[in-house]
Amino acid sequence: MSRLYPTLEDMTVDRMAQAQVAAQPPAFQHHPQLQVQPPVYAAPQYGLVHPGVLAGPPVYQGVRPQYPGHAAVFAPLYPRLDGFPVVAIPPEQMATMVAVHRPQGMTVATVTPAGAQVVAPLSGNAAGLKKAEITHGIRHVQIGMVKPGGGKIGLRVRNINNGIFITFVERGSPGAVAGLRFGDQILQINGANMAGVETDKAMRTLQNCATHAAPISMAIKDRPFERTITMLKDSAGMAGFVFKNGEITAIVKDTSAARNGILTEHQLLEIDGQNVIGLKDKQVLDIIRTSPACITVTIMPASLYKQMMKCNSVSMVQKSMDHSIPEV
């Protein structure tokens, strides 16, 4: 079974531990009390996991981060859109779908769809890994009734490549409370498909829903244009990349950022799951400095980011964008 690691440093440490086990003298095989045991790592602080690994959510099922003052948002995920609200899977069948594999003497997590296990001896306790998780799955989102007469959902959207994407989430709005995030793709609104719909028509659809003060049902694909990179900070509290106006412009040689594949000409969207769009560079730097030793950043190509933000005013984003810190 293959192994996946959140960082290159996790892979290095785990391979060293495995090499130590493999290097046991043959004579030790008959003396279990003298054998070097397989590595057992500290259990992560989140999720239903077994000690020693970083476990993601079960296949196609997850929990959206809970924001301060908001109710927890439990969001089932679906491999495709067709019939997502009506498919019911019996608990006994679900138990067979989410398998747990335990080789002798080794602790592993739930098996991923690709048949790989995720091992994290260094970053397993980093809550930012869960807060920043991108599933790319489809979930159903129900937005509660908006205040009649001028009520706002708190979203702005834009057509990108014939898809409708969320480009702004207002702080404290019904959209923010529902757990919607920048970069989410709206597949359906109240059962109407959004593929090919122009930006103005999509905005009118949302405004009409708000006018009727009725609950809004959405099918959301989780941030298809975005990806996350997990890194370990150095003794100075830096991860090894340089950014200006939120765009990564340089990578420092022989740092965790360089080792783990961060790219220039990409825009910083989140730090450990916290949206940083619209914040000044100094504010973002302070968040990085005060974050734990292991951080996870969410990025997307800068050219695509500029296209998505084209019609959003700078002042609106700076003053009203939801920068809540997600909780897990």
XYZ file of C-alpha atoms in Angstrom, residues 177-313:
137
model
C -22.736 31.292 8.263
C -23.509 28.505 5.764
C -19.758 27.892 5.345
C -19.367 29.128 1.758
C -15.832 30.162 0.784
C -14.035 32.096 -1.900
C -13.541 29.882 -4.956
C -16.512 27.569 -4.325
C -18.308 26.695 -7.562
C -22.115 26.964 -7.548
C -23.537 24.083 -9.588
C -27.220 24.619 -8.771
C -29.435 27.209 -7.074
C -32.823 25.845 -5.986
C -32.461 23.054 -8.536
C -31.540 25.322 -11.478
C -28.226 24.463 -13.149
C -25.701 27.304 -13.271
C -23.473 25.964 -16.073
C -23.181 28.567 -18.815
C -25.153 31.211 -16.891
C -23.756 34.735 -17.204
C -22.555 36.646 -14.158
C -25.419 39.182 -14.170
C -28.088 36.488 -14.432
C -26.515 34.485 -11.586
C -26.429 37.600 -9.382
C -30.096 38.352 -10.215
C -31.008 34.777 -9.278
C -29.396 35.214 -5.859
C -31.036 38.609 -5.375
C -34.452 37.220 -6.284
C -34.005 34.434 -3.751
C -33.184 37.036 -1.090
C -36.225 39.117 -2.038
C -38.596 36.192 -1.442
C -37.087 35.637 2.024
C -37.125 31.850 1.575
C -34.434 29.262 2.269
C -31.993 28.806 -0.608
C -30.725 25.373 -1.645
C -27.357 25.142 -3.402
C -25.151 22.417 -4.822
C -21.535 23.486 -4.251
C -18.304 22.024 -5.627
C -15.472 22.637 -3.191
C -12.929 25.139 -4.664
C -11.877 23.302 -7.854
C -9.211 25.872 -8.824
C -7.388 25.828 -5.483
C -4.788 23.608 -3.796
C -3.037 23.510 -0.455
C 0.664 23.311 0.480
C 1.797 22.323 3.984
C 5.162 23.572 5.243
C 7.270 23.704 8.396
C 8.518 27.107 9.535
C 12.182 27.732 10.344
C 13.600 29.083 13.622
C 12.801 32.637 12.498
C 9.149 31.750 12.005
C 9.294 31.897 8.206
C 8.299 29.206 5.708
C 10.541 30.330 2.850
C 8.537 32.313 0.315
C 8.190 36.013 -0.523
C 4.923 37.690 -1.493
C 3.725 41.131 -2.550
C 0.053 42.137 -2.512
C -0.643 38.517 -1.639
C 1.059 37.140 -4.751
C 4.035 34.811 -4.269
C 6.998 36.404 -6.065
C 10.027 34.394 -4.878
C 10.972 31.129 -3.148
C 13.905 30.900 -0.746
C 16.340 28.109 -1.584
C 16.552 25.071 0.742
C 13.450 26.017 2.750
C 10.315 24.032 3.485
C 8.434 26.081 0.881
C 10.967 25.091 -1.777
C 10.926 21.442 -0.711
C 7.134 21.156 -0.717
C 6.399 22.604 -4.142
C 5.079 26.111 -3.600
C 5.003 28.133 -6.840
C 5.515 31.757 -7.808
C 2.817 33.708 -9.664
C 0.266 32.174 -7.310
C -2.026 34.085 -4.948
C -2.275 33.424 -1.217
C -5.927 32.799 -0.351
C -5.840 31.220 3.100
C -3.414 30.555 5.948
C -4.451 27.504 7.977
C -7.965 27.872 6.588
C -8.308 31.585 7.432
C -9.142 33.745 4.412
C -6.477 36.456 3.912
C -7.819 38.027 0.706
C -7.859 41.794 1.072
C -5.503 41.875 4.050
C -2.321 43.926 3.821
C 0.945 42.036 3.421
C 2.006 42.983 6.952
C -1.205 41.508 8.360
C -0.669 38.273 6.419
C 2.940 38.137 7.615
C 1.793 38.543 11.219
C -0.633 35.635 10.771
C 2.200 33.456 9.440
C 4.538 34.451 12.274
C 1.980 33.740 15.003
C 0.749 30.476 13.466
C 2.003 27.057 14.661
C 5.279 25.604 13.385
C 3.402 23.691 10.686
C 1.273 25.846 8.400
C -0.948 25.093 5.425
C -1.491 27.730 2.751
C -4.193 27.730 0.090
C -3.178 29.125 -3.304
C -4.406 29.516 -6.876
C -2.778 30.849 -10.084
C -2.514 34.647 -9.838
C -3.885 35.159 -13.360
C -7.055 33.255 -12.477
C -7.362 35.089 -9.152
C -7.208 38.479 -10.903
C -9.896 37.356 -13.322
C -12.180 36.301 -10.451
C -11.626 39.543 -8.515
C -11.961 41.838 -11.539
C -15.338 43.340 -10.570
C -14.829 43.439 -6.779
C -13.884 46.816 -5.342
